[in-house]
Coordinates of C-alpha atoms in Angstrom, one line a residue:
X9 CA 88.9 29.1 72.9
X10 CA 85.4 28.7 74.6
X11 CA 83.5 25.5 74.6
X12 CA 81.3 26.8 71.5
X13 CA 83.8 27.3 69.8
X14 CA 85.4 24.1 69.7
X15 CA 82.0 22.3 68.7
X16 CA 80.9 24.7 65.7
X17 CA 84.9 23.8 64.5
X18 CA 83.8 19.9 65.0
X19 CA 81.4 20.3 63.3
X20 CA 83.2 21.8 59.9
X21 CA 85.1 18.5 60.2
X22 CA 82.0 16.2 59.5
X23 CA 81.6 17.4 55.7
X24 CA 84.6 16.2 53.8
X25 CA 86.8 17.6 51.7
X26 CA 87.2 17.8 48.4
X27 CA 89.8 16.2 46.8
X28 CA 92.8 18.0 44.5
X29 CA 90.9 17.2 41.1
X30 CA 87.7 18.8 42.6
X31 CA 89.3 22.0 43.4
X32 CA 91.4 22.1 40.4
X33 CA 88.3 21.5 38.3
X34 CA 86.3 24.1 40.5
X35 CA 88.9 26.9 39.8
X36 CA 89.4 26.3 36.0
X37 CA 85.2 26.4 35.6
X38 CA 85.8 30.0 37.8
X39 CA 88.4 31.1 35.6
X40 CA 86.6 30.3 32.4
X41 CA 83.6 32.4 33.3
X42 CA 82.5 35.4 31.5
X43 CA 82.4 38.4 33.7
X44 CA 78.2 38.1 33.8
X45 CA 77.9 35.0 34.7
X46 CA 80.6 36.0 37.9
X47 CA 78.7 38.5 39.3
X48 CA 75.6 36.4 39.0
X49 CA 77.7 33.6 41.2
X50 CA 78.8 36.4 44.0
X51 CA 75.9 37.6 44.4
X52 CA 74.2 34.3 45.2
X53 CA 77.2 33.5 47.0
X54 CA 77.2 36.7 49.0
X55 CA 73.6 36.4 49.6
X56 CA 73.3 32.1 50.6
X57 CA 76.4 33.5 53.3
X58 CA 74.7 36.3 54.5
X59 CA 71.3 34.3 55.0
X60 CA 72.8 32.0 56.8
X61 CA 74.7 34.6 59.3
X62 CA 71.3 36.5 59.7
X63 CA 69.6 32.8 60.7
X64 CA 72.1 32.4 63.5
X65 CA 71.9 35.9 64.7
X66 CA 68.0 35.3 65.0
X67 CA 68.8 31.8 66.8
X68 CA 70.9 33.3 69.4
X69 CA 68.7 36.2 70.2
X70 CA 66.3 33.5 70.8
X71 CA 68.3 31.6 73.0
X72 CA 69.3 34.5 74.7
X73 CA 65.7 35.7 75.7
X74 CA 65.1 32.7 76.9
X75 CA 67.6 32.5 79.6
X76 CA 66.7 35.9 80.4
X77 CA 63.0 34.6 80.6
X78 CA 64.3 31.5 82.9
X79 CA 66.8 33.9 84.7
X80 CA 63.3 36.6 85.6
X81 CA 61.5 33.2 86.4
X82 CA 63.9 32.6 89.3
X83 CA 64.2 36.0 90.7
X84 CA 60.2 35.8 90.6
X85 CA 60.0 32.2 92.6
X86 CA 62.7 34.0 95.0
X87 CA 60.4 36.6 95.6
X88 CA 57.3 33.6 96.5
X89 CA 59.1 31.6 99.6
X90 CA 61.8 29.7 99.8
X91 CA 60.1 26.3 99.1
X92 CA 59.2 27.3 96.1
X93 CA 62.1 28.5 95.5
X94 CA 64.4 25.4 95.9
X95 CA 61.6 23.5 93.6
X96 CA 62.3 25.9 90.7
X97 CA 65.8 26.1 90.7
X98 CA 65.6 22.1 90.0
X99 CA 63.8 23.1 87.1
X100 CA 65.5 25.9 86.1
X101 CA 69.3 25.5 86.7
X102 CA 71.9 28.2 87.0
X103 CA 73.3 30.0 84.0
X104 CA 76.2 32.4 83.4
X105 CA 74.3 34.9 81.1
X106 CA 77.8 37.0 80.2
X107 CA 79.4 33.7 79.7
X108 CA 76.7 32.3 77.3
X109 CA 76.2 35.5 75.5
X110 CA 80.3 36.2 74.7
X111 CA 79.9 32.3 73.4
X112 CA 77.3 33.2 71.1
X113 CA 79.3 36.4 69.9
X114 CA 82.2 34.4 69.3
X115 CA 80.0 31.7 67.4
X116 CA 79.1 34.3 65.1
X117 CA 82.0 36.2 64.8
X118 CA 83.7 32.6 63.6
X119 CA 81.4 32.5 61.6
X120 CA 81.3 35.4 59.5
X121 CA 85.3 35.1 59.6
X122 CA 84.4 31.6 58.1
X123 CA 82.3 33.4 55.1
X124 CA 84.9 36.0 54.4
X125 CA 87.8 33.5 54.4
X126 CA 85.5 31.1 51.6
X127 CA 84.5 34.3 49.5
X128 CA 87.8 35.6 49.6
X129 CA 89.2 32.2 48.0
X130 CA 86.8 32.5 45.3
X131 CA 88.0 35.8 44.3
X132 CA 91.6 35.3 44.8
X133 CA 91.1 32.4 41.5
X134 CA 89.8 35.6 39.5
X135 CA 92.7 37.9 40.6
X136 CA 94.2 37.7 37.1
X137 CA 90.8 38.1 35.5
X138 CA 89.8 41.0 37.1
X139 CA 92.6 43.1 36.9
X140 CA 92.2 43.3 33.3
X141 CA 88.7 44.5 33.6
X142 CA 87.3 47.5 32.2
X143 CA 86.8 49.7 35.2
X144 CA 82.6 49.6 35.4
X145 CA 83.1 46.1 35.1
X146 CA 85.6 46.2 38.2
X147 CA 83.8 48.5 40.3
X148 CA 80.6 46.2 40.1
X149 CA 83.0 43.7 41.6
X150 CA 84.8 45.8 44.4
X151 CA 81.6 47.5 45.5
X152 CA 79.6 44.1 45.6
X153 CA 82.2 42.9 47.6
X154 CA 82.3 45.8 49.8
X155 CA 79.0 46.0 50.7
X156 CA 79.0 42.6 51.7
X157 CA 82.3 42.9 54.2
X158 CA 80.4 46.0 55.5
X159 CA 77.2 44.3 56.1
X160 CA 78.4 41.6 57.7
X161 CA 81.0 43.3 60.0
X162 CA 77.8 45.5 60.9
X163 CA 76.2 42.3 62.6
X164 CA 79.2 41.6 65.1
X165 CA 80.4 44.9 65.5
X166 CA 83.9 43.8 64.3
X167 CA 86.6 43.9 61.6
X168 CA 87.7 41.3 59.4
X169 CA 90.7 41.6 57.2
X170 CA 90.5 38.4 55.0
X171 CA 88.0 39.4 52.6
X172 CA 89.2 43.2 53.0
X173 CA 92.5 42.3 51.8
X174 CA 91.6 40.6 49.2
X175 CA 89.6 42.9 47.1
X176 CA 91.7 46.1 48.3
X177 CA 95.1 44.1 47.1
X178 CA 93.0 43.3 43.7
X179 CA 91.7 46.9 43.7
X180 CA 95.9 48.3 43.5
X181 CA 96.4 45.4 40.5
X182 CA 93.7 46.8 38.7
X183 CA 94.9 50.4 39.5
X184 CA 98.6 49.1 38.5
X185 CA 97.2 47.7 35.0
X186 CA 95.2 50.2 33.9
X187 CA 97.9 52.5 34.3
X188 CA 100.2 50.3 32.6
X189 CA 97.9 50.1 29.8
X190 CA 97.2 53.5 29.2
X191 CA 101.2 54.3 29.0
X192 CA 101.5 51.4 26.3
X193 CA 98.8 53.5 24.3
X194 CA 99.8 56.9 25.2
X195 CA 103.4 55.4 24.0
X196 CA 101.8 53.7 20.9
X197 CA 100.1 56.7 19.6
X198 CA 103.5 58.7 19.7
X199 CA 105.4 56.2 17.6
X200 CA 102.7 55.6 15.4
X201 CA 102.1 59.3 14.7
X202 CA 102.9 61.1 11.3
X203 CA 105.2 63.7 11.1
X204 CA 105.9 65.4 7.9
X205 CA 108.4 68.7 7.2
X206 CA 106.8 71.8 6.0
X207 CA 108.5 74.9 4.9
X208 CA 108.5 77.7 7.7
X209 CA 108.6 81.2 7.4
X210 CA 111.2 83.4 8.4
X211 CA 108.6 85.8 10.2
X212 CA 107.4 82.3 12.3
X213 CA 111.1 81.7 12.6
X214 CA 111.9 84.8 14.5
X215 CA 108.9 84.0 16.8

């Protein structure tokens, strides 16, 4: 793992944890809301995550055209003398442009992977709940979701299977239940239907 890497991961460690009654609380308060008030959450959650992954794409666009500026800089003072030369380069030192840039890809790859891993935890409390939705009320789920996996993968040009899983593996319960519940009717209605004897014809009979 590059150097980046490591230090974004050190700094997840500085905000602490929160402790077994938190999180229990947390999901129960998940659990117990209505289907409205859900989608209002996600889509404030989707969007605060999707801000953020926007800011540090600007950031290291910024970074990056400024090594390129620093990099143009050089190749200019190479171009004035060699005295000048040896006086910039003490300014401006060296830098591996690939390197830096694959660093700041994998920054934001980790995290976007990051993002999907939290949302997909907050789903996964609401499996049960939202496989016994009504299937308008799922799909505003699923495609909320989806957008937001697409949109995000779009930045980094790359495929995450955390938050993908998740709703596609919710997407089959709900397809799973539904059907369940419509043989449970289809069954109901036979056994609850009527059926009386009626005197038939002998002309129907030979039919």
């Amino acid at each position: 793992r590059s150097g980046a890497e490591r230090g974004y991961e050190n700094q997840l460690h500085l905000f602490p944890a929160p402790t077994h009654r938190c999180r229990a609380a947390l999901r129960e308060q998940l659990r117990g809301l209505s289907h409205g008030d859900f989608m209002s959450l996600l889509r404030k959650v989707y969007a605060a995550l999707e801000g953020g992954i926007h800011e540090l794409q600007v950031q290291n666009a910024i970074q990056k055209d400024v090594l390129d500026s620093l990099r143009y800089a050089n190749k200019a003072t190479e171009l004035s003398g060699f005295s000048l030369m040896v006086a910039c380069r003490s300014t401006f030192p060296s830098v591996d442009l690939e390197s830096l840039q694959n660093d700041l890809t994998d920054i934001l790859s980790s995290v976007i992977e990051v993002a999907h891993s939290r949302a997909s935890k907050i789903l996964s409390i609401r499996a049960e709940q939202h496989a016994t939705l009504d299937l308008q009320d799922f799909l505003e789920v699923f495609n909320e979701t989806w957008d937001f996996v697409i949109r995000t993968e779009t930045i980094c040009r790359k495929m995450f299977v955390t938050l993908r899983g998740t709703i596609v593996s919710q997407a089959k319960a709900f397809l799973q239940s539904m059907h369940q519940n419509r043989i449970s009717q289809s069954a109901k209605l036979v056994e609850d239907e009527q059926w009386s004897a009626v005197d038939v014809s002998s002309s129907v009979q030979s039919v």
